[in-house]
Coordinates of N, CA and C in Angstrom, one line a residue:
M16 N -20.7 -3.4 -22.7 CA -20.9 -2.5 -21.3 C -19.4 -2.2 -21.2
S17 N -19.4 -1.1 -20.5 CA -17.9 -0.1 -20.3 C -17.6 -0.7 -18.9
T18 N -16.2 -1.2 -18.9 CA -15.7 -1.6 -17.6 C -16.5 -0.5 -16.5
L19 N -16.2 0.5 -16.7 CA -16.9 1.1 -15.2 C -18.3 1.2 -14.6
W20 N -19.0 0.6 -16.1 CA -20.4 0.4 -16.0 C -20.7 -1.0 -15.2
R21 N -19.8 -1.9 -15.6 CA -20.0 -3.1 -15.0 C -19.8 -3.1 -13.6
H22 N -18.4 -2.6 -13.4 CA -18.0 -2.5 -11.7 C -19.1 -1.4 -11.1
E23 N -19.7 -1.1 -11.4 CA -21.1 -0.4 -11.1 C -22.4 -1.0 -10.4
V24 N -22.5 -2.1 -11.6 CA -23.4 -3.2 -11.3 C -23.1 -3.9 -10.6
D25 N -21.8 -4.7 -10.5 CA -21.4 -5.7 -9.5 C -21.2 -5.0 -8.3
D26 N -21.1 -3.8 -7.8 CA -21.1 -3.4 -6.8 C -22.6 -3.2 -6.1
W27 N -23.6 -2.9 -7.0 CA -25.0 -2.4 -6.2 C -25.4 -4.6 -6.2
L28 N -24.9 -5.4 -7.0 CA -25.7 -6.7 -6.8 C -25.1 -6.9 -5.3
R29 N -23.5 -6.6 -5.1 CA -22.8 -7.3 -3.7 C -24.0 -6.6 -2.7
R30 N -24.2 -5.2 -2.7 CA -24.9 -4.4 -1.5 C -26.1 -5.3 -1.3
V31 N -27.1 -5.5 -2.6 CA -28.6 -6.5 -2.3 C -28.2 -7.6 -1.9
L32 N -27.0 -8.1 -2.8 CA -27.0 -9.7 -2.4 C -25.7 -10.0 -1.1
P33 N -26.3 -9.9 0.2 CA -25.0 -9.8 1.3 C -24.5 -11.6 1.3
G34 N -23.1 -11.5 1.4 CA -22.8 -12.6 1.5 C -22.4 -13.4 -0.2
R35 N -22.3 -12.2 -0.9 CA -21.3 -12.9 -2.3 C -19.9 -12.3 -2.2
C36 N -19.2 -13.2 -3.5 CA -17.4 -12.8 -3.2 C -17.6 -11.2 -3.7
A37 N -16.5 -10.8 -3.2 CA -16.4 -9.2 -4.0 C -15.8 -9.6 -5.3
F38 N -15.8 -10.4 -6.0 CA -14.6 -10.9 -7.1 C -15.8 -11.4 -8.1
C39 N -16.1 -12.4 -7.5 CA -17.0 -13.2 -8.5 C -19.2 -13.1 -8.2
L40 N -19.2 -12.9 -7.1 CA -20.7 -12.8 -6.9 C -20.7 -14.3 -6.3
A41 N -20.1 -15.3 -6.2 CA -19.9 -16.3 -5.6 C -20.5 -16.2 -4.2
A42 N -21.1 -17.5 -3.5 CA -20.9 -17.1 -2.3 C -19.5 -17.7 -1.8
C43 N -19.4 -16.5 -0.2 CA -18.5 -16.0 0.2 C -17.8 -17.2 1.4
E44 N -16.7 -17.1 1.5 CA -16.1 -18.0 2.8 C -16.7 -17.6 4.2
S45 N -16.8 -17.8 5.1 CA -17.8 -17.5 6.2 C -16.9 -16.2 6.8
G46 N -17.3 -15.4 6.9 CA -16.9 -14.0 7.9 C -16.1 -13.6 6.7
R47 N -16.0 -13.4 5.7 CA -15.0 -13.1 4.8 C -15.3 -12.6 3.3
P48 N -15.4 -11.5 3.0 CA -15.9 -10.8 1.5 C -15.4 -11.6 0.4
W49 N -15.3 -12.3 0.2 CA -14.2 -13.3 -1.0 C -14.6 -14.7 -1.0
C50 N -14.4 -15.8 -2.2 CA -14.4 -16.8 -2.0 C -13.2 -17.3 -2.3
A51 N -13.0 -19.0 -1.9 CA -11.8 -19.2 -1.8 C -10.8 -19.6 -3.0
A52 N -11.6 -19.8 -4.0 CA -11.1 -19.7 -5.3 C -10.1 -18.5 -6.2
C53 N -11.2 -17.6 -6.2 CA -11.1 -15.7 -6.1 C -9.6 -15.5 -4.9
H54 N -9.7 -15.5 -4.2 CA -8.7 -15.2 -2.6 C -7.3 -16.3 -3.4
A55 N -7.3 -17.3 -3.3 CA -6.1 -18.0 -3.8 C -5.5 -17.3 -5.7
A56 N -6.4 -16.9 -6.3 CA -5.9 -16.7 -7.1 C -5.3 -15.1 -7.6
L57 N -5.5 -14.3 -6.3 CA -5.4 -13.3 -6.7 C -3.4 -13.4 -6.7
P58 N -2.9 -12.1 -7.2 CA -1.8 -11.4 -7.2 C -0.9 -11.7 -6.1
W59 N -1.0 -13.1 -5.5 CA 0.0 -12.5 -4.1 C 1.7 -12.3 -4.4
N60 N 1.9 -11.7 -3.0 CA 3.4 -11.0 -3.7 C 4.3 -12.0 -2.8
R61 N 4.0 -13.1 -2.7 CA 4.7 -13.9 -1.6 C 6.4 -14.0 -2.0
M62 N 6.8 -14.2 -2.8 CA 8.4 -14.6 -3.6 C 8.8 -12.9 -3.7
A63 N 9.3 -12.6 -2.6 CA 10.0 -11.4 -3.2 C 10.9 -10.6 -1.6
C64 N 11.7 -9.6 -2.0 CA 12.5 -9.3 -1.3 C 12.5 -8.7 0.1
P65 N 12.9 -9.1 1.3 CA 12.0 -8.8 2.3 C 12.7 -7.4 2.7
V66 N 13.2 -6.6 1.9 CA 13.5 -5.5 2.4 C 12.9 -4.5 1.9
C67 N 12.9 -4.5 0.2 CA 11.9 -3.6 -0.6 C 10.8 -4.0 -1.2
A68 N 10.3 -5.7 -1.1 CA 9.4 -6.6 -1.6 C 9.2 -6.2 -2.8
E69 N 10.2 -6.2 -3.7 CA 10.1 -6.3 -5.2 C 10.1 -7.6 -5.5
S70 N 9.6 -7.9 -6.3 CA 9.4 -9.9 -7.0 C 10.2 -10.3 -7.4
L71 N 10.5 -11.6 -6.5 CA 11.3 -12.1 -6.9 C 11.2 -13.4 -8.0
P72 N 11.9 -13.7 -8.7 CA 11.7 -15.2 -9.7 C 11.5 -16.2 -8.7
A73 N 10.5 -17.3 -9.3 CA 10.0 -18.2 -7.9 C 11.1 -19.1 -7.9
T74 N 11.7 -19.1 -8.3 CA 13.2 -20.2 -8.0 C 13.7 -19.9 -7.1
I75 N 14.0 -18.4 -6.6 CA 14.8 -17.8 -5.8 C 14.2 -18.0 -4.0
T76 N 15.2 -18.4 -3.5 CA 14.6 -17.9 -2.1 C 14.9 -16.5 -1.6
P77 N 13.4 -16.5 -1.0 CA 13.3 -14.9 -0.8 C 14.7 -14.1 0.1
R78 N 15.5 -13.3 -0.2 CA 16.6 -13.0 0.2 C 16.8 -11.5 0.1
P79 N 17.3 -10.6 0.7 CA 17.9 -9.3 0.5 C 18.0 -9.1 -1.8
C80 N 17.4 -8.5 -2.5 CA 17.9 -8.0 -3.5 C 19.4 -7.5 -4.0
G81 N 19.7 -7.3 -4.7 CA 21.4 -6.9 -5.1 C 21.0 -5.4 -4.9
R82 N 19.9 -5.0 -5.0 CA 20.0 -3.1 -5.3 C 19.8 -2.9 -3.5
C83 N 19.4 -3.6 -2.6 CA 19.3 -3.3 -1.3 C 20.1 -3.2 -0.2
L84 N 21.0 -5.2 -1.3 CA 22.3 -5.0 -0.3 C 23.4 -3.8 -0.8
R85 N 23.4 -3.3 -1.9 CA 24.2 -1.9 -2.3 C 23.9 -0.7 -1.6
R86 N 22.3 -0.5 -1.9 CA 22.1 1.0 -1.1 C 20.5 0.7 -0.6
P87 N 20.9 0.2 0.9 CA 19.8 -0.2 1.6 C 19.1 1.0 1.6
P88 N 17.4 0.6 1.8 CA 16.9 2.2 2.0 C 16.9 2.2 3.1
A89 N 16.2 3.5 4.0 CA 16.0 4.1 5.0 C 15.3 3.5 5.8
Y90 N 13.8 2.4 5.6 CA 13.4 1.7 6.6 C 14.2 0.2 6.2
L91 N 13.5 -0.7 7.2 CA 14.1 -2.1 7.7 C 13.9 -3.2 6.5
R92 N 12.4 -2.8 6.7 CA 11.4 -4.4 5.7 C 10.3 -3.5 5.3
A93 N 10.1 -4.8 4.3 CA 8.6 -3.8 3.7 C 7.9 -5.2 3.9
R94 N 6.2 -4.7 3.9 CA 5.0 -5.8 4.0 C 4.4 -5.6 2.7
V95 N 4.3 -6.1 1.8 CA 3.4 -5.5 0.8 C 2.9 -6.7 0.1
P96 N 1.8 -7.4 0.7 CA 1.4 -8.8 0.3 C 1.0 -8.8 -1.1
L97 N 0.7 -8.2 -2.3 CA 0.1 -7.8 -3.2 C 0.5 -7.1 -4.3
R98 N 0.7 -8.1 -5.5 CA 1.2 -7.3 -7.0 C 0.2 -6.4 -7.3
Y99 N 0.7 -4.7 -8.0 CA -0.4 -4.3 -8.7 C -0.5 -4.9 -9.9
E100 N -1.6 -5.7 -10.2 CA -2.3 -6.2 -11.4 C -3.4 -6.5 -11.3
G101 N -4.4 -7.0 -12.4 CA -5.2 -8.2 -12.4 C -6.3 -7.5 -11.5
E102 N -6.9 -8.0 -10.5 CA -8.3 -7.7 -9.9 C -7.5 -6.6 -9.3
V103 N -6.1 -6.9 -8.8 CA -5.9 -6.0 -7.3 C -5.6 -4.1 -7.9
A104 N -5.4 -4.2 -9.2 CA -5.6 -2.8 -10.3 C -6.5 -2.3 -10.2
G105 N -7.7 -3.1 -10.7 CA -8.5 -2.7 -10.9 C -9.5 -1.8 -9.7
L106 N -9.4 -2.7 -8.2 CA -9.8 -2.1 -7.4 C -9.2 -0.8 -6.9
M107 N -7.8 -0.8 -7.2 CA -7.1 0.4 -6.8 C -7.4 1.8 -7.2
Q108 N -7.2 1.1 -8.7 CA -8.2 2.2 -9.5 C -9.3 2.9 -9.1
R109 N -10.3 1.8 -8.7 CA -11.7 2.7 -8.2 C -11.7 2.8 -7.1
F110 N -10.7 2.9 -6.3 CA -10.5 3.6 -5.2 C -9.5 4.5 -5.2
K111 N -8.7 4.8 -5.5 CA -7.8 6.0 -6.0 C -8.6 7.2 -6.4
F112 N -9.3 6.9 -7.7 CA -9.7 7.5 -9.2 C -11.3 8.1 -8.8
H113 N -11.8 7.0 -8.4 CA -13.3 7.0 -7.9 C -13.4 7.3 -6.6
A114 N -12.9 7.3 -5.6 CA -13.5 7.4 -4.6 C -14.6 6.2 -3.8
S115 N -14.0 5.0 -4.2 CA -15.2 4.3 -3.7 C -14.7 3.5 -2.7
P116 N -15.3 3.6 -1.4 CA -15.4 3.0 0.0 C -15.2 1.8 -0.8
R117 N -15.7 1.0 -0.6 CA -16.0 -0.2 -0.8 C -15.1 -1.1 -1.5
A118 N -14.2 -0.5 -2.6 CA -12.7 -0.9 -3.1 C -11.7 -0.5 -1.9
G119 N -11.8 0.4 -1.3 CA -10.9 0.5 0.3 C -11.0 -0.3 0.9
T120 N -12.1 -0.6 1.4 CA -12.3 -1.2 2.4 C -11.8 -2.8 2.3
L121 N -12.1 -2.9 1.2 CA -12.0 -4.5 0.9 C -10.2 -4.8 0.5
L122 N -9.2 -3.8 0.1 CA -8.4 -3.1 -0.4 C -7.3 -3.3 1.2
L123 N -8.0 -2.8 2.3 CA -7.5 -2.5 3.6 C -7.6 -4.2 4.6
T124 N -8.9 -4.6 3.8 CA -8.7 -6.1 4.8 C -8.0 -7.2 3.7
L125 N -7.4 -7.0 2.8 CA -6.3 -8.0 2.1 C -4.8 -7.5 2.6
L126 N -5.1 -6.0 3.1 CA -3.7 -5.9 3.4 C -3.5 -6.5 4.9
E127 N -4.8 -6.3 5.7 CA -4.7 -7.1 7.4 C -4.5 -8.8 6.6
E128 N -4.7 -9.5 5.7 CA -4.9 -11.0 5.5 C -3.8 -11.5 5.5
G129 N -2.8 -10.3 4.2 CA -1.7 -10.6 4.0 C -0.3 -10.4 4.8
M130 N -0.4 -9.6 5.6 CA 0.2 -9.6 6.8 C 0.1 -10.2 7.9
K131 N -1.3 -10.9 8.2 CA -1.2 -12.1 9.1 C -0.7 -13.4 8.5
E132 N -0.8 -13.4 6.8 CA -0.1 -15.0 6.3 C 1.4 -14.1 6.6
G133 N 1.9 -13.6 6.2 CA 3.5 -13.7 6.2 C 4.0 -13.6 8.0
M134 N 2.9 -13.3 8.6 CA 3.3 -13.5 10.2 C 3.8 -15.0 10.2
K135 N 2.9 -15.7 9.9 CA 2.8 -17.1 9.9 C 4.1 -17.7 9.3
E136 N 4.8 -16.8 8.1 CA 5.8 -17.7 7.0 C 7.3 -16.9 8.2
G137 N 7.2 -16.6 9.2 CA 8.4 -16.4 9.7 C 9.0 -15.5 10.7
Q138 N 8.0 -14.3 10.0 CA 8.2 -12.9 10.7 C 7.6 -12.9 11.7
A139 N 6.9 -13.4 12.9 CA 6.2 -13.5 13.9 C 7.2 -13.0 15.1
G140 N 8.5 -12.6 14.6 CA 9.1 -12.0 15.8 C 9.3 -10.5 16.1
I141 N 8.9 -10.1 15.2 CA 9.0 -8.5 14.7 C 7.9 -7.7 15.5
A142 N 8.5 -7.0 16.3 CA 7.2 -6.4 17.2 C 6.6 -5.6 16.4
P143 N 5.3 -5.0 17.0 CA 4.3 -4.3 16.0 C 4.5 -2.8 15.9
P144 N 4.2 -1.9 15.5 CA 4.9 -0.6 15.1 C 4.0 0.4 16.4
Q145 N 4.7 0.9 17.0 CA 4.0 2.1 18.3 C 3.7 3.3 17.5
A146 N 3.2 3.2 16.4 CA 2.6 4.3 15.5 C 2.5 3.9 13.9
L147 N 1.4 4.8 13.5 CA 2.0 4.4 11.8 C 1.5 5.7 11.2
I148 N 2.3 6.3 10.4 CA 2.8 7.5 9.3 C 1.9 7.0 7.7
A149 N 1.0 7.7 7.4 CA 0.9 7.5 6.2 C 1.9 8.4 5.0
V150 N 2.1 7.9 4.0 CA 2.4 8.8 3.1 C 1.3 10.1 2.8
P151 N 1.7 11.9 3.0 CA 0.8 12.5 2.9 C 0.4 13.3 1.1
L152 N -0.4 13.2 1.0 CA -0.5 14.4 -0.2 C -0.2 15.9 -0.2
H153 N 0.5 16.4 -1.1 CA 0.6 18.3 -1.0 C -0.9 18.7 -0.7
P154 N -0.8 19.7 0.3 CA -2.0 20.1 0.5 C -2.5 20.6 -1.0
R155 N -2.1 21.3 -1.7 CA -2.6 21.7 -3.3 C -3.3 20.3 -3.7
R156 N -2.5 19.4 -4.0 CA -2.9 17.9 -4.7 C -4.1 17.5 -3.8
A157 N -4.2 17.6 -2.9 CA -5.3 17.0 -1.7 C -6.2 18.0 -2.3
R158 N -6.3 19.2 -2.3 CA -7.5 20.2 -2.6 C -8.0 19.8 -3.6
E159 N -7.3 19.5 -4.9 CA -7.8 19.2 -6.2 C -8.6 17.8 -6.3
R160 N -7.6 16.9 -5.8 CA -8.0 15.6 -5.7 C -9.6 15.3 -5.0
G161 N -9.7 15.7 -3.9 CA -10.9 16.0 -3.2 C -10.9 14.4 -2.0
F162 N -9.7 14.2 -2.3 CA -9.6 12.7 -1.3 C -8.0 12.3 -0.7
D163 N -7.9 12.6 -0.6 CA -6.9 11.8 0.3 C -6.6 10.1 0.9
Q164 N -6.9 9.3 -0.2 CA -6.5 8.1 -0.5 C -5.8 7.6 1.0
G165 N -4.3 8.0 0.8 CA -3.4 7.4 2.0 C -3.8 7.8 3.7
R166 N -4.4 9.0 3.9 CA -5.3 9.1 4.9 C -6.2 8.4 5.6
W167 N -7.2 8.3 4.3 CA -8.4 7.3 4.6 C -7.7 5.6 5.0
L168 N -7.0 5.3 4.2 CA -6.1 4.0 4.8 C -5.7 3.9 6.1
A169 N -5.0 5.0 6.3 CA -4.6 4.7 7.7 C -5.2 5.2 8.9
E170 N -6.0 5.7 8.8 CA -6.8 6.1 9.7 C -7.4 4.9 10.3
R171 N -8.5 4.4 9.5 CA -8.7 3.0 9.8 C -8.2 1.7 10.4
L172 N -7.0 1.6 9.0 CA -5.9 0.9 9.9 C -5.1 1.0 11.2
A173 N -5.0 2.3 11.7 CA -4.6 2.6 12.9 C -5.8 2.1 14.0
A174 N -6.7 2.6 13.8 CA -8.0 2.2 14.5 C -8.3 0.9 14.7
R175 N -7.6 0.3 13.8 CA -7.8 -1.4 13.5 C -6.9 -1.9 14.7
L176 N -5.6 -1.5 14.7 CA -4.2 -1.8 15.5 C -4.3 -1.2 16.4
E177 N -4.7 -0.6 16.9 CA -4.8 0.3 18.1 C -3.4 0.8 18.2
V178 N -3.4 1.8 17.5 CA -1.9 2.4 17.2 C -2.1 4.3 17.3
P179 N -1.9 4.9 17.2 CA -1.6 6.2 17.0 C -0.9 6.3 15.6
L180 N -2.1 7.3 14.9 CA -1.7 7.8 13.8 C -1.2 9.3 13.7
I181 N 0.6 9.5 13.4 CA 0.7 10.3 13.1 C 0.6 11.2 11.8
L182 N 0.5 12.0 11.9 CA 0.5 13.0 10.4 C 2.1 13.8 10.0
A183 N 2.6 12.9 8.6 CA 3.3 14.1 8.1 C 2.9 15.0 6.9
R184 N 3.7 15.9 7.2 CA 3.6 17.0 6.4 C 4.7 16.8 4.8
R185 N 4.0 17.0 3.5 CA 5.0 17.1 2.4 C 5.2 18.5 2.1
T186 N 6.2 18.7 2.3 CA 7.0 20.1 2.2 C 7.1 20.6 0.5
K187 N 7.5 19.6 -0.2 CA 7.6 20.0 -1.5 C 6.3 19.5 -2.3
D188 N 6.0 20.2 -3.6 CA 4.8 19.5 -4.4 C 5.7 18.9 -5.5
T189 N 5.9 17.2 -5.8 CA 6.5 17.1 -6.2 C 6.2 16.8 -7.7
P190 N 6.9 17.1 -8.7 CA 6.1 16.5 -10.0 C 5.7 15.1 -10.3
S191 N 5.2 14.5 -11.0 CA 5.3 13.6 -11.1 C 6.0 12.4 -11.3
Q192 N 5.9 11.4 -10.8 CA 6.9 10.4 -10.7 C 7.1 9.3 -12.2
R193 N 5.9 9.5 -12.5 CA 5.9 8.9 -13.8 C 7.0 9.1 -14.5
G194 N 7.5 7.9 -15.4 CA 8.8 8.1 -16.4 C 10.1 8.4 -15.6
L195 N 10.3 8.4 -14.7 CA 11.2 8.7 -13.9 C 12.3 7.3 -13.3
D196 N 13.2 7.0 -13.5 CA 13.8 6.5 -13.0 C 14.3 6.4 -11.9
R197 N 15.0 5.3 -10.7 CA 15.2 5.4 -9.5 C 16.0 6.3 -9.1
R198 N 17.0 6.9 -9.5 CA 17.8 8.0 -9.4 C 16.7 9.4 -9.4
G199 N 16.0 9.3 -10.9 CA 15.3 10.3 -10.6 C 14.3 10.5 -9.7
R200 N 14.0 9.2 -9.4 CA 12.8 9.7 -7.9 C 13.2 10.0 -6.9
R201 N 14.6 9.3 -6.8 CA 14.7 9.9 -5.3 C 15.3 11.1 -5.0
G202 N 15.6 11.8 -6.1 CA 16.3 13.1 -6.8 C 14.7 14.1 -6.1
N203 N 13.9 13.6 -7.1 CA 12.3 14.6 -7.1 C 11.9 14.3 -5.8
L204 N 12.4 13.6 -4.8 CA 11.6 13.2 -3.5 C 12.7 13.7 -2.3
R205 N 14.0 14.2 -2.3 CA 14.8 14.2 -1.7 C 14.3 16.0 -0.8
G206 N 14.2 15.7 0.7 CA 13.9 16.8 1.6 C 12.3 17.0 1.4
A207 N 11.1 15.9 0.3 CA 9.7 16.3 0.5 C 8.9 16.4 2.0
F208 N 9.9 15.5 2.6 CA 8.5 15.0 3.7 C 9.1 15.7 5.4
D209 N 8.0 15.9 5.8 CA 8.6 16.5 7.6 C 8.0 15.9 8.8
V210 N 8.3 15.7 9.5 CA 7.4 15.0 10.9 C 8.5 16.0 11.8
S211 N 6.9 16.6 12.4 CA 7.2 17.6 13.5 C 7.3 17.2 14.6
E212 N 6.4 15.9 15.0 CA 6.7 15.4 16.4 C 7.9 14.7 16.7
T213 N 8.2 14.2 18.1 CA 9.3 13.2 18.1 C 8.4 11.9 17.9
L214 N 9.3 10.8 17.2 CA 8.2 10.1 17.3 C 9.3 8.5 18.3
P215 N 8.3 7.7 18.4 CA 8.4 6.3 19.2 C 9.7 5.7 18.4
P216 N 10.3 4.5 18.8 CA 11.4 4.0 18.3 C 11.0 3.1 17.0
R217 N 9.3 2.6 17.1 CA 9.2 1.8 15.8 C 7.8 2.2 15.5
V218 N 8.0 2.3 14.2 CA 6.6 3.1 13.3 C 6.6 2.6 12.0
A219 N 5.7 2.1 11.3 CA 5.1 1.6 10.2 C 5.1 2.9 9.5
L220 N 5.0 2.9 8.4 CA 4.8 4.1 7.0 C 4.0 3.1 6.1
L221 N 3.2 3.5 5.6 CA 1.9 3.0 5.0 C 1.5 4.1 3.4
D222 N 1.5 3.1 2.4 CA 1.2 3.9 0.7 C 0.3 2.6 0.4
D223 N -0.5 3.1 -0.6 CA -1.8 2.3 -1.1 C -0.4 1.5 -2.3
V224 N 0.2 2.3 -3.2 CA 1.0 1.2 -4.4 C 2.7 1.6 -4.1
M225 N 3.4 0.6 -4.0 CA 4.8 0.9 -3.9 C 5.3 0.4 -5.0
T226 N 6.0 1.5 -6.1 CA 6.6 1.3 -6.9 C 8.2 1.0 -7.0
T227 N 9.0 1.9 -6.8 CA 10.1 1.6 -6.7 C 10.4 1.7 -5.2
G228 N 9.5 2.0 -4.2 CA 10.2 2.5 -2.6 C 10.7 3.7 -2.3
A229 N 11.0 4.6 -3.7 CA 11.8 5.9 -3.6 C 10.9 7.0 -2.5
T230 N 9.4 7.3 -2.6 CA 8.6 8.0 -2.0 C 8.6 7.1 -0.2
L231 N 8.7 6.2 -0.2 CA 8.6 5.4 1.8 C 10.2 5.6 1.9
D232 N 11.1 5.3 0.9 CA 12.3 6.0 1.9 C 12.7 7.0 2.0
A233 N 12.0 8.4 1.2 CA 12.3 9.3 1.7 C 11.6 10.0 2.8
L234 N 10.3 9.4 2.6 CA 9.6 9.2 4.1 C 10.2 8.8 5.6
A235 N 11.0 7.4 5.1 CA 11.9 6.7 6.2 C 12.8 8.0 6.9
R236 N 13.3 8.6 6.2 CA 14.4 9.5 6.7 C 14.2 10.6 7.2
A237 N 12.5 11.3 6.9 CA 12.4 12.3 7.9 C 11.9 11.4 9.0
C238 N 11.0 10.6 9.2 CA 10.8 9.4 9.9 C 12.3 9.4 10.9
R239 N 13.4 9.2 10.6 CA 14.5 8.9 11.1 C 15.3 10.4 11.9
R240 N 15.0 11.8 11.5 CA 15.3 12.7 11.8 C 14.2 13.0 12.6
A241 N 13.1 12.3 13.4 CA 12.3 12.9 14.2 C 12.4 11.4 15.3
G242 N 13.5 10.7 14.9 CA 13.8 10.1 16.0 C 13.1 8.2 16.3
A243 N 12.7 8.1 14.9 CA 12.6 6.3 14.8 C 13.6 5.6 14.6
E244 N 13.4 4.9 15.0 CA 14.8 3.7 14.7 C 14.2 2.6 13.8
D245 N 13.6 1.5 14.0 CA 13.1 0.7 13.6 C 11.7 0.7 12.3
I246 N 11.9 1.4 11.3 CA 11.3 1.8 10.7 C 10.7 0.4 9.2
E247 N 9.0 0.3 9.6 CA 8.7 -0.8 8.4 C 8.0 0.2 7.2
A248 N 8.2 -0.2 6.3 CA 7.3 0.1 4.9 C 6.2 -0.9 4.7
W249 N 4.8 -0.1 4.4 CA 3.9 -1.2 4.3 C 3.0 -0.5 3.3
A250 N 2.3 -1.4 2.6 CA 1.5 -0.9 1.1 C 0.7 -2.0 0.7
I251 N -0.3 -2.1 -0.1 CA -0.8 -2.7 -0.2 C -0.8 -3.6 -1.6
A252 N 0.1 -2.7 -2.4 CA 0.3 -3.6 -3.6 C 1.7 -3.2 -4.7
R253 N 2.4 -4.0 -4.8 CA 4.0 -3.6 -5.3 C 3.8 -3.7 -6.9
T254 N 4.1 -3.0 -7.8 CA 4.5 -2.4 -9.2 C 5.1 -3.8 -9.6
P255 N 4.8 -4.5 -10.5 CA 6.1 -5.4 -11.0 C 7.2 -4.9 -11.7
P256 N 8.3 -5.3 -11.5 CA 9.4 -4.9 -11.8 C 9.2 -4.2 -13.3
G257 N 9.5 -3.2 -14.1 CA 9.7 -3.0 -15.2 C 8.8 -2.4 -15.7
H258 N 7.3 -2.1 -14.4 CA 6.1 -1.4 -15.0 C 5.6 0.0 -14.4
G259 N 4.9 1.1 -14.5 CA 4.8 2.2 -14.4 C 3.2 2.1 -13.3
S260 N 3.3 2.8 -12.4 CA 2.3 2.8 -11.4 C 1.4 4.1 -11.5
A261 N 0.5 4.3 -10.3 CA 0.0 5.6 -9.7 C 0.9 5.9 -8.5

């Protein structure tokens, strides 16, 4: 049985068997779409740089990594609760490339869950954002794909947080970032975004997967030009160091 066919069968079973874990079909925790064992086994990104969210060795106390100390990004901190691997990578691929609303809803719930846990671990003094900005697709890419996953996530998250969603514009149809190093990604994205309206001081940027942070950095620079001062970068998952990603 192919992987895609297996996932389609599992999705059908979950729809006809409510109260079952989204990962293993065991009984769910009360009010949650997963069981305790699967939730604990997810690749949580707890040991990470607080600025760029890159995973750190488990033996190191989370602190700004050397790269962020040498060249701080335009955003002040990143909140990325998961690593892009295992079950999370599978969910993300079904969401991005097959437009699965079930996968998208589960990823959004995991983002909220992970951010709540992060607040419990010492970040509670940080004020919530006054607006949310999604990483935009170029109009041509959006037409080709027929689905803008970033906007889909941002519309729902903004409604849950009760904050306005402000739309940025992608002014350059940039070539794929795959295969580019950090410097190449930054150059590829220079001047790629524009925000036409004046922003409030505190905003959060939202992407689905964060690889090097170059995309969010470029969008953060556009947001600073539009008046934002305290900028956070949010994503569902962070690509482990040395791996490519979407």
